[in-house]
Coordinates of C-alpha atoms and ligand atoms in Angstrom, one line a residue:
M1 CA 0.0 0.0 0.0
T2 CA 1.4 3.4 -0.9
K3 CA 1.5 6.1 1.8
S4 CA 0.8 9.7 1.0
V5 CA 2.3 12.7 2.7
Q6 CA 1.7 16.4 2.5
I7 CA 4.9 18.5 2.2
Y8 CA 4.4 22.0 3.7
D9 CA 7.3 24.4 3.0
T10 CA 7.7 27.4 5.3
T11 CA 11.0 28.7 3.9
L12 CA 9.3 32.0 3.1
R13 CA 7.9 32.4 6.6
D14 CA 9.8 30.5 9.3
G15 CA 12.9 30.4 7.0
T16 CA 13.0 34.2 7.0
Q17 CA 13.0 34.1 10.8
A18 CA 16.6 32.8 10.6
E19 CA 19.5 35.3 11.3
N20 CA 20.8 36.8 8.0
F21 CA 18.1 35.1 5.9
N22 CA 16.2 37.9 4.1
L23 CA 14.2 37.9 0.9
S24 CA 12.6 40.6 -1.2
V25 CA 9.1 40.2 -2.7
T26 CA 10.7 39.2 -6.0
D27 CA 12.9 36.6 -4.3
K28 CA 9.8 35.2 -2.6
V29 CA 7.9 35.0 -5.9
R30 CA 10.8 33.3 -7.6
I31 CA 11.2 30.8 -4.8
S32 CA 7.5 30.1 -4.8
H33 CA 7.7 29.1 -8.4
K34 CA 10.8 27.0 -7.8
L35 CA 9.1 25.2 -5.0
D36 CA 6.0 24.7 -7.1
D37 CA 8.2 23.2 -9.9
L38 CA 9.6 20.8 -7.3
G39 CA 6.1 19.7 -6.5
I40 CA 5.8 21.1 -2.9
D41 CA 2.2 20.8 -1.8
F42 CA 1.9 23.8 0.4
I43 CA 4.0 27.0 0.4
E44 CA 3.7 29.2 3.5
G45 CA 4.4 32.6 2.0
G46 CA 4.6 34.8 5.2
W47 CA 2.6 36.5 8.0
P48 CA 0.6 39.2 6.3
G49 CA -0.3 40.7 9.8
S50 CA 3.4 41.2 10.4
N51 CA 4.9 43.3 7.7
P52 CA 4.1 45.1 4.4
L53 CA 6.5 42.9 2.5
A54 CA 4.3 39.9 3.3
V55 CA 1.2 41.8 2.2
D56 CA 2.9 42.8 -1.1
F57 CA 4.0 39.3 -1.7
F58 CA 0.4 37.9 -1.3
K59 CA -0.9 40.7 -3.5
T60 CA 1.6 39.8 -6.2
M61 CA 0.8 36.1 -5.9
Q62 CA -2.9 36.8 -6.5
G63 CA -1.9 37.5 -10.2
Q64 CA 0.1 34.3 -10.5
T65 CA -0.7 30.7 -11.1
L66 CA 1.0 27.8 -9.3
K67 CA 0.8 24.4 -11.1
H68 CA 0.5 22.3 -8.1
A69 CA 1.3 24.0 -4.8
K70 CA -1.3 25.8 -2.7
L71 CA -0.2 29.1 -1.1
A72 CA -0.7 29.5 2.7
A73 CA -0.9 32.7 4.7
F74 CA 0.3 32.4 8.3
G75 CA -0.8 34.2 11.5
S76 CA -1.7 33.8 15.1
T77 CA -5.0 33.4 17.0
R78 CA -6.7 36.7 17.6
L79 CA -5.5 39.0 20.4
F80 CA -7.7 38.4 23.5
S81 CA -8.7 42.0 23.6
N82 CA -10.1 42.0 20.0
P83 CA -13.2 40.4 18.7
C84 CA -12.3 38.4 15.5
E85 CA -13.9 40.9 13.1
K86 CA -11.7 43.7 14.6
D87 CA -8.5 41.7 14.8
K88 CA -6.0 43.1 12.3
N89 CA -4.1 39.9 12.1
L90 CA -7.2 37.8 11.2
Q91 CA -8.3 40.4 8.7
A92 CA -4.9 40.4 7.0
L93 CA -5.1 36.6 6.7
I94 CA -8.4 37.0 4.9
D95 CA -7.1 39.8 2.7
A96 CA -4.2 37.7 1.6
K97 CA -6.8 35.6 -0.3
T98 CA -4.8 32.4 -0.2
P99 CA -6.5 29.0 -0.5
V100 CA -4.8 27.9 2.8
I101 CA -4.7 29.7 6.1
T102 CA -2.6 28.4 9.0
I103 CA -2.7 29.9 12.4
F104 CA -0.8 29.1 15.5
G105 CA -2.1 29.0 19.1
K106 CA -0.7 28.3 22.5
S107 CA -0.6 24.7 23.8
W108 CA 1.7 25.2 26.8
D109 CA 0.1 26.7 29.9
I110 CA 3.2 28.8 30.8
H111 CA 2.8 30.6 27.5
V112 CA -0.8 31.4 28.2
H113 CA 0.0 32.8 31.6
D114 CA 3.4 34.4 31.0
A115 CA 3.4 35.3 27.2
L116 CA -0.2 36.1 26.5
R117 CA -1.0 36.9 30.2
I118 CA -4.6 35.6 29.9
E119 CA -6.5 32.8 31.6
L120 CA -6.2 29.2 30.3
E121 CA -9.9 29.2 29.4
D122 CA -9.6 32.4 27.5
N123 CA -6.8 30.9 25.3
L124 CA -9.1 27.9 24.5
R125 CA -11.8 30.5 23.4
I126 CA -9.5 32.4 21.1
I127 CA -8.2 29.2 19.5
E128 CA -11.7 28.0 18.7
E129 CA -13.2 31.4 17.7
S130 CA -10.3 32.4 15.5
L131 CA -10.4 29.2 13.5
A132 CA -14.2 29.3 13.3
Y133 CA -14.0 32.9 12.0
L134 CA -11.4 32.0 9.3
K135 CA -13.1 28.7 8.3
P136 CA -15.4 30.1 5.5
H137 CA -12.4 32.0 4.0
A138 CA -10.1 29.0 3.4
E139 CA -10.1 25.9 1.3
N140 CA -7.8 24.4 3.9
L141 CA -7.5 25.5 7.5
F142 CA -4.5 24.3 9.4
Y143 CA -3.7 24.8 13.1
D144 CA -0.1 25.0 14.3
A145 CA -0.1 23.9 18.0
E146 CA 2.9 25.9 19.1
H147 CA 5.1 24.3 21.8
F148 CA 2.8 21.2 21.7
F149 CA 5.4 18.7 22.9
D150 CA 6.7 20.8 25.8
G151 CA 3.1 21.8 26.7
F152 CA 2.1 18.1 26.7
K153 CA 5.0 17.1 28.9
K154 CA 4.1 19.7 31.5
N155 CA 0.3 19.7 31.3
Q156 CA -1.1 16.9 29.1
D157 CA -4.8 17.6 29.7
Y158 CA -4.5 21.3 28.8
A159 CA -2.4 20.6 25.7
L160 CA -5.0 18.1 24.5
A161 CA -7.8 20.5 25.4
T162 CA -6.3 23.1 23.0
L163 CA -6.4 20.5 20.2
E164 CA -10.0 19.8 20.9
K165 CA -10.8 23.5 20.6
A166 CA -8.9 23.6 17.3
I167 CA -11.0 20.7 16.0
L168 CA -14.2 22.4 17.1
G169 CA -13.0 25.6 15.4
G170 CA -12.8 23.7 12.1
A171 CA -9.0 22.9 11.7
E172 CA -8.5 20.0 9.4
C173 CA -4.9 19.4 10.2
L174 CA -3.4 19.8 13.7
V175 CA 0.3 20.4 13.4
L176 CA 2.2 19.5 16.5
C177 CA 5.1 21.9 16.9
D178 CA 8.4 21.3 18.7
T179 CA 8.8 25.1 18.8
N180 CA 11.9 25.1 21.0
G181 CA 13.5 22.2 19.2
G182 CA 14.3 20.4 22.4
M183 CA 12.6 17.1 21.7
L184 CA 14.4 13.8 21.2
P185 CA 13.0 11.1 19.0
H186 CA 12.3 8.6 21.9
E187 CA 10.0 11.2 23.5
V188 CA 8.1 12.1 20.3
K189 CA 6.8 8.6 19.8
A190 CA 4.8 8.3 23.0
I191 CA 3.3 11.7 22.7
I192 CA 2.2 11.2 19.1
E193 CA 0.6 7.9 19.9
C194 CA -1.3 9.5 22.7
V195 CA -2.6 12.3 20.5
Q196 CA -3.6 9.8 17.8
T197 CA -5.8 8.0 20.4
F198 CA -7.2 11.3 21.5
I199 CA -8.2 12.5 18.1
A200 CA -9.5 9.1 17.0
G201 CA -12.8 9.9 18.7
H202 CA -13.2 13.1 16.6
G203 CA -13.7 11.5 13.2
D204 CA -11.2 10.5 10.6
H205 CA -11.2 13.8 8.7
I206 CA -8.8 15.2 11.3
T207 CA -5.1 14.7 10.4
L208 CA -1.9 15.4 12.2
G209 CA 1.2 17.3 11.1
I210 CA 4.6 17.9 12.5
H211 CA 6.6 21.1 12.6
A212 CA 10.0 20.6 14.2
H213 CA 12.9 22.9 15.1
N214 CA 16.5 21.8 15.1
D215 CA 17.9 23.0 18.4
S216 CA 18.8 19.4 19.4
E217 CA 19.8 18.5 15.9
T218 CA 16.8 16.1 15.8
A219 CA 14.3 18.0 13.7
V220 CA 14.6 15.7 10.7
A221 CA 14.7 12.5 12.9
N222 CA 11.6 13.7 14.8
S223 CA 9.8 14.5 11.6
L224 CA 10.6 11.2 10.0
L225 CA 9.6 9.3 13.1
A226 CA 6.3 11.2 13.3
L227 CA 5.5 10.4 9.7
S228 CA 6.4 6.7 10.2
L229 CA 3.7 6.7 13.0
G230 CA 1.1 7.9 10.6
V231 CA 1.3 11.7 10.8
K232 CA 0.2 13.1 7.4
Q233 CA 1.8 16.5 7.0
V234 CA 5.4 17.5 7.5
Q235 CA 6.5 21.2 7.7
G236 CA 10.0 22.3 7.1
T237 CA 12.2 24.6 5.1
M238 CA 14.7 24.3 2.3
N239 CA 18.2 23.8 3.6
G240 CA 16.8 23.9 7.1
Y241 CA 16.8 27.7 7.5
G242 CA 14.6 28.9 10.3
E243 CA 14.4 30.6 13.7
R244 CA 17.6 30.0 15.9
C245 CA 19.1 26.7 14.8
G246 CA 16.6 26.3 12.0
N247 CA 13.6 24.1 11.0
A248 CA 13.4 20.5 9.9
N249 CA 15.3 20.4 6.6
L250 CA 13.0 19.4 3.8
T251 CA 16.0 18.7 1.5
S252 CA 16.8 15.7 3.9
I253 CA 13.2 14.8 4.6
I254 CA 11.9 14.7 1.0
P255 CA 14.5 12.2 -0.4
A256 CA 14.2 10.0 2.7
L257 CA 10.4 9.7 2.2
G258 CA 10.8 9.0 -1.5
L259 CA 13.9 6.8 -1.6
K260 CA 13.8 5.0 1.7
M261 CA 10.3 5.1 3.2
G262 CA 8.0 4.3 0.2
Y263 CA 5.9 7.5 0.4
T264 CA 4.1 9.2 -2.5
A265 CA 3.9 13.0 -3.0
E266 CA 4.2 15.2 -6.0
S267 CA 7.7 16.4 -5.0
L268 CA 8.8 12.8 -4.8
K269 CA 8.2 12.5 -8.6
N270 CA 10.6 15.4 -9.1
L271 CA 13.4 14.5 -6.7
D272 CA 16.0 15.2 -9.3
K273 CA 15.2 18.9 -9.0
L274 CA 16.0 18.9 -5.3
Y275 CA 19.7 19.9 -5.6
D276 CA 18.9 22.7 -8.0
T277 CA 16.1 24.0 -5.7
A278 CA 18.4 24.0 -2.6
M279 CA 21.1 25.9 -4.5
F280 CA 18.5 28.4 -5.8
V281 CA 17.3 29.3 -2.3
D282 CA 20.9 29.8 -1.1
E283 CA 21.6 32.0 -4.1
L284 CA 18.6 34.2 -3.7
A285 CA 19.2 34.5 0.1
N286 CA 22.8 35.4 -0.8
L287 CA 24.1 32.9 1.7
P288 CA 27.0 30.5 1.2
H289 CA 26.0 27.0 0.3
N290 CA 26.5 24.4 3.1
K291 CA 28.6 21.9 1.2
Y292 CA 28.3 19.3 4.0
Q293 CA 24.5 19.1 3.8
P294 CA 23.1 15.6 3.3
Y295 CA 21.8 14.8 -0.2
V296 CA 22.1 18.3 -1.7
G297 CA 25.5 19.4 -0.4
R298 CA 28.4 19.7 -2.9
S299 CA 30.3 17.3 -0.6
A300 CA 27.4 14.8 -0.1
F301 CA 28.8 12.5 -2.8
A302 CA 32.4 13.8 -2.7
H303 CA 34.9 10.9 -2.1
K304 CA 38.3 11.7 -0.7
G305 CA 39.8 8.6 0.9
G306 CA 41.6 6.4 -1.6
I307 CA 39.9 3.2 -0.2
H308 CA 36.5 4.9 -0.8
V309 CA 37.4 6.0 -4.3
S310 CA 38.7 2.6 -5.3
A311 CA 35.5 0.9 -4.1
V312 CA 33.1 3.5 -5.4
K313 CA 34.5 3.1 -8.9
R314 CA 33.9 -0.6 -8.7
N315 CA 30.4 -0.2 -7.2
P316 CA 29.0 3.1 -6.0
L317 CA 26.8 1.4 -3.4
T318 CA 29.9 0.6 -1.3
Y319 CA 30.1 4.2 -0.1
E320 CA 26.9 6.0 -1.2
H321 CA 23.6 5.6 0.6
V322 CA 21.6 6.7 -2.4
E323 CA 22.5 7.5 -6.1
P324 CA 23.4 11.2 -6.3
E325 CA 21.5 11.6 -9.6
K326 CA 18.3 10.7 -7.9
V327 CA 18.4 14.1 -6.0
G328 CA 20.0 15.9 -8.9
N329 CA 23.5 15.9 -7.2
F330 CA 26.6 14.3 -8.7
R331 CA 29.6 12.3 -7.6
R332 CA 32.9 14.0 -7.1
I333 CA 36.3 12.5 -6.6
L334 CA 38.7 14.7 -4.5
I335 CA 42.4 15.0 -4.7
S336 CA 44.3 15.2 -1.5
D337 CA 47.0 13.6 0.6
Q338 CA 44.4 10.9 1.4
A339 CA 44.2 9.9 -2.3
G340 CA 45.3 6.7 -3.8
K341 CA 45.9 5.5 -7.4
S342 CA 42.1 5.3 -8.0
N343 CA 41.7 9.0 -7.4
I344 CA 44.5 9.8 -9.8
L345 CA 43.2 7.4 -12.5
H346 CA 39.7 8.9 -12.1
K347 CA 41.1 12.5 -12.7
A348 CA 43.3 11.3 -15.6
K349 CA 40.1 10.0 -17.3
K350 CA 38.3 13.3 -16.6
F351 CA 41.2 15.4 -17.9
G352 CA 41.6 13.2 -21.0
I353 CA 45.1 12.1 -20.0
E354 CA 46.1 8.6 -21.0
L355 CA 47.5 6.9 -17.9
D356 CA 48.1 3.2 -17.7
P357 CA 47.1 2.0 -14.2
K358 CA 50.1 -0.2 -14.0
S359 CA 52.6 2.5 -15.1
P360 CA 55.0 3.8 -12.5
I361 CA 53.9 7.4 -13.4
A362 CA 50.5 6.8 -11.6
A363 CA 52.3 5.8 -8.4
S364 CA 54.8 8.7 -8.8
I365 CA 51.9 11.2 -9.2
V366 CA 50.4 9.9 -5.9
S367 CA 53.7 10.4 -4.1
E368 CA 54.3 13.8 -5.6
L369 CA 50.8 14.8 -4.6
K370 CA 51.3 13.6 -1.0
E371 CA 54.6 15.4 -0.7
L372 CA 53.2 18.7 -2.1
E373 CA 50.1 18.5 0.2
N374 CA 52.5 17.9 3.1
Q375 CA 54.2 21.2 2.1
G376 CA 50.9 23.0 2.3
F377 CA 49.5 22.7 -1.2
Q378 CA 45.9 21.7 -1.4
Y379 CA 44.3 20.6 -4.6
E380 CA 40.7 20.0 -3.6
G381 CA 39.9 23.6 -4.6
A382 CA 42.7 23.9 -7.2
E383 CA 41.9 21.2 -9.7
A384 CA 43.5 23.2 -12.6
S385 CA 46.9 23.2 -10.8
F386 CA 46.5 19.5 -10.3
E387 CA 45.8 18.9 -14.0
L388 CA 49.0 20.8 -14.9
L389 CA 50.9 18.8 -12.4
M390 CA 49.6 15.5 -14.0
R391 CA 50.4 16.8 -17.5
R392 CA 54.0 17.6 -16.4
A393 CA 54.3 14.1 -14.9
V394 CA 53.2 12.4 -18.1
G395 CA 55.1 14.8 -20.4
T396 CA 52.1 16.3 -22.3
H397 CA 52.4 19.9 -21.0
A398 CA 53.2 22.9 -23.2
T399 CA 55.6 25.7 -22.2
Y400 CA 54.0 29.0 -23.1
F401 CA 56.6 31.3 -21.5
T402 CA 59.6 31.3 -19.3
L403 CA 60.4 33.7 -16.5
K404 CA 63.6 35.6 -16.7
G405 CA 63.0 37.6 -13.6
F406 CA 60.5 39.9 -11.8
R407 CA 60.7 42.6 -9.2
A408 CA 57.8 43.9 -7.1
I409 CA 58.4 47.2 -5.3
N410 CA 56.3 48.5 -2.5
S411 CA 57.2 51.9 -1.3
K412 CA 55.6 53.8 1.5
R413 CA 56.8 57.3 2.1
K414 CA 54.5 58.8 4.7
M415 CA 52.3 57.6 7.6
G416 CA 48.6 57.7 6.7
R417 CA 49.3 57.7 2.9
P418 CA 48.8 54.5 0.8
P419 CA 51.9 52.8 -0.4
E420 CA 52.8 52.8 -4.1
T421 CA 53.5 49.5 -5.8
E422 CA 55.1 48.7 -9.0
A423 CA 56.2 45.4 -10.7
T424 CA 58.6 44.8 -13.5
I425 CA 58.9 41.5 -15.3
R426 CA 61.1 39.8 -17.9
L427 CA 59.7 36.9 -19.8
E428 CA 60.8 34.8 -22.8
V429 CA 57.9 33.9 -25.2
G430 CA 58.6 31.9 -28.3
G431 CA 62.2 33.1 -28.6
H432 CA 61.3 36.8 -27.8
E433 CA 62.2 38.6 -24.7
V434 CA 59.6 40.9 -23.3
H435 CA 60.1 43.4 -20.5
T436 CA 57.1 45.2 -19.0
A437 CA 56.2 47.2 -15.9
S438 CA 52.9 48.0 -14.2
M439 CA 51.6 49.9 -11.2
G440 CA 49.0 48.1 -9.0
D441 CA 46.8 48.3 -5.9
G442 CA 49.3 46.0 -4.2
P443 CA 52.4 44.0 -5.3
V444 CA 50.4 41.0 -6.4
N445 CA 48.0 43.1 -8.4
A446 CA 51.0 45.0 -10.0
L447 CA 52.7 41.7 -10.8
D448 CA 49.5 40.2 -12.3
K449 CA 49.1 43.3 -14.5
A450 CA 52.7 43.4 -15.7
M451 CA 52.6 39.7 -16.5
R452 CA 49.4 40.0 -18.5
K453 CA 50.7 43.1 -20.3
A454 CA 53.8 41.1 -21.4
L455 CA 51.8 38.0 -22.5
T456 CA 48.6 39.4 -24.1
R457 CA 50.8 40.6 -27.1
F458 CA 51.4 36.9 -27.9
Y459 CA 48.2 35.5 -26.4
P460 CA 45.4 38.0 -26.8
A461 CA 42.8 35.5 -25.3
L462 CA 44.4 36.2 -21.9
E463 CA 42.3 39.3 -21.8
E464 CA 39.3 37.0 -21.3
I465 CA 40.5 35.9 -17.9
E466 CA 38.8 37.4 -14.9
L467 CA 40.1 36.8 -11.4
V468 CA 37.0 36.0 -9.3
D469 CA 38.6 35.1 -6.0
Y470 CA 41.9 35.4 -4.3
K471 CA 42.3 33.7 -0.9
V472 CA 45.3 33.7 1.4
R473 CA 45.6 31.2 4.2
V474 CA 48.4 31.3 6.8
L475 CA 49.4 27.7 7.4
T476 CA 49.7 26.6 11.0
G477 CA 52.9 25.2 12.5
Q478 CA 55.1 28.1 11.6
H479 CA 55.8 31.4 13.3
G480 CA 54.0 34.7 12.8
T481 CA 55.0 36.7 9.8
G482 CA 57.5 34.0 8.9
A483 CA 54.8 31.4 8.4
K484 CA 54.1 29.8 5.1
V485 CA 51.0 30.9 3.2
R486 CA 48.8 29.2 0.7
V487 CA 47.2 31.3 -2.0
L488 CA 44.2 30.0 -3.9
V489 CA 43.2 31.9 -7.0
E490 CA 39.8 31.4 -8.7
S491 CA 39.7 32.5 -12.4
K492 CA 37.1 32.4 -15.1
D493 CA 36.6 33.0 -18.8
Q494 CA 33.5 32.7 -20.9
Y495 CA 33.8 28.9 -20.9
E496 CA 34.5 27.8 -17.3
Q497 CA 35.9 28.7 -13.9
W498 CA 39.1 27.1 -12.5
G499 CA 41.1 27.1 -9.3
T500 CA 44.9 27.2 -8.9
V501 CA 47.2 27.2 -5.9
G502 CA 50.7 28.4 -4.7
V503 CA 52.5 27.9 -1.4
S504 CA 55.6 29.7 -0.1
V505 CA 56.8 31.6 3.0
N506 CA 56.6 34.6 0.6
I507 CA 53.1 35.7 -0.2
I508 CA 54.2 37.2 -3.6
E509 CA 55.9 34.0 -4.6
A510 CA 52.8 31.9 -3.6
S511 CA 50.6 34.3 -5.5
W512 CA 52.9 34.2 -8.5
Q513 CA 52.7 30.3 -8.6
A514 CA 48.9 30.4 -8.5
L515 CA 48.8 33.1 -11.2
V516 CA 51.2 31.3 -13.5
D517 CA 49.1 28.1 -13.2
S518 CA 46.0 30.1 -14.0
I519 CA 47.5 31.5 -17.2
N520 CA 49.0 28.2 -18.3
Y521 CA 45.7 26.5 -17.7
K522 CA 43.8 29.0 -19.8
L523 CA 46.2 28.7 -22.7
M524 CA 46.2 24.9 -22.5
R525 CA 42.4 24.8 -22.5
D526 CA 42.2 27.2 -25.5
D527 CA 44.6 25.0 -27.4
Q528 CA 42.4 22.0 -26.6
R529 CA 39.3 23.8 -27.8
H530 CA 41.0 24.9 -31.0
A531 CA 42.3 21.3 -31.6
K532 CA 38.7 20.0 -31.2
S533 CA 37.1 22.5 -33.5
S534 CA 39.7 22.2 -36.3
Ligands
ACO601 C1 6.6 29.9 16.9 C2 6.6 31.0 15.8 O1 7.6 31.0 15.1 S1 5.4 32.0 15.7 C3 5.8 33.1 14.5 C4 6.8 34.1 15.1 N1 7.1 35.1 14.1 C5 7.2 36.4 14.4 O2 7.0 36.8 15.5 C6 7.5 37.3 13.2 C7 6.4 38.3 13.0 N2 6.0 39.0 14.1 C8 5.7 40.4 14.1 O3 5.8 41.0 13.1 C9 5.2 41.0 15.4 O4 5.7 40.3 16.5 C10 3.7 41.1 15.4 C11 3.2 42.0 14.3 C12 3.1 39.7 15.2 C13 3.2 41.5 16.8 O5 3.9 42.7 17.0 P1 3.6 43.6 18.4 O6 2.1 43.8 18.5 O7 4.4 44.7 18.3 O8 3.9 42.6 19.6 P2 5.2 41.7 19.9 O9 6.1 41.6 18.7 O10 5.8 42.2 21.2 O11 4.5 40.3 20.2 C14 3.9 40.0 21.3 C15 2.3 40.1 21.2 O12 1.8 39.0 20.4 C16 0.8 38.3 21.2 N3 0.8 36.9 20.8 C17 1.8 36.1 20.8 N4 1.3 34.9 20.4 C18 0.0 35.0 20.2 C19 -1.0 34.1 19.8 N5 -0.8 32.8 19.5 N6 -2.3 34.6 19.7 C20 -2.5 35.8 20.0 N7 -1.6 36.7 20.3 C21 -0.4 36.3 20.5 C22 1.2 38.6 22.6 O13 0.2 38.4 23.6 C23 1.7 40.0 22.6 O14 0.6 40.9 22.5 P3 0.3 41.9 23.8 O15 1.6 42.7 24.0 O16 -0.9 42.6 23.4 O17 0.1 40.9 25.0
PYR602 C1 4.4 27.7 14.4 C2 5.9 27.7 14.5 O1 6.6 28.2 13.7 C3 6.5 27.0 15.6 O2 5.8 26.6 16.6 O3 7.7 26.8 15.6

């Protein structure tokens, strides 16, 4: 028998309660369509009683069509001092004109006394009355029982009484919230079973949902457990964004339901869009992607240890719990001091380098790599430098220029005035000697400019290179300003982006190595492209 589940995404509401996670109306609209493409069933767009941005968003969405998802507006029960028809929050929910309305109410007695400062009976009234008032305005009416688990542990009868009032008010789904995120899986089971027995007497049209926060790192586990017990709706956010430590991460829950638990839902038909959706949300929120995230992280299927790589190449099941393609992710093989021959052979194939597994060159590349990594080089983020290293080892590299000497001068003449920097360089290119100079914002910038000035005469395509990132890392184990540094340079042209690395006790020398690799890589790739097209 197939089991169905409703996926309710609150990235646009609870997600935006996360520190540094902010979205404009346009971002929210774009994310809504992306979530709809993924097949999310319900998209909670915001709290219209809270801010004008949420109101604008719902207005904008009134003119848009979603293929599958239903939009939900979120708010609270009415203020005790207001009758429903005068409560601004309830009016804003109606004005949002969404097919779904979700309101939260208090389940925990201390919240009623200390946060709302009203009597327990009065809270029961506002829950029932608010829901009953909203009922005619919503196709689906959901009730978020805030702090349900904590409330249940402290005063079970009262927590259940709030649910009863929500049912009487007309809520069709009672969403049990672990608002403080403190619940552990073994506690969740007993509470859900008790609630299931309680609601069984109220007809089978009432369903349960779960909304878990991640303060104990158990939001996904608690949600999956709840679903396995028969809960029908799961609420969460993309990449787990949310108040404090975040919400249950739908990018982990959705694939678990589809690939491991035998559920059906629209988004489970589109699992291969999950990685792309997760990246899209990070991109619009302008937050760095968490590469270590399960399923959708860039490292989720990145194999580093030689033993792992060797086995994965023979059978991916040996070190992968699911196929990366199923969630739109892909397998990566990393190069580091933990690599073995299998990592090297994999890269050789990827770079189009012929390398006999039995040849001593493969083994010598592994030892050279380990020696260089020991000196501080790191190739995980500098694959272009590694490709050049491999080509030098097999003898298929080209020499585009030779250094005859460079000088970088940094002169500071007065306190409070910026220094002046200048670099001169002498290179030999195809039998010609070139000698150029350039000023720069700093010695590395001046050197980069002087080198390009010298080379673009011979290789005009170098003008296409853009330096997109320049990172310096002081390597531990050495002293203060005499420490070794590792420089990582990220470059791009119209075709691709590539990383190169340099290491030295001298930051200019380390930068020079990374810049030279970047230029050599560009020229090599252009040659390969020309060879292919001719
Ligand atoms: C568990 C959750 O994540 S719930 C969602 C939480 N999200 C947010 O708070 C973000 C949006 N919030 C807001 O924009 C504002 O807090 C508003 C507009 C909702 C309220 O703003 P203000 O009126 O200035 O009050 P404030 O921010 O101090 O919130 C406390 C008020 O909410 C009331 N309140 C809190 N929960 C509820 C509830 N479930 N039902 C009714 N009222 C509630 C409190 O009683 C208090 O009102 P009071 O001072 O009249 O007693
Ligand atoms: C409703 C909600 O966001 C919570 O209880 O966490």
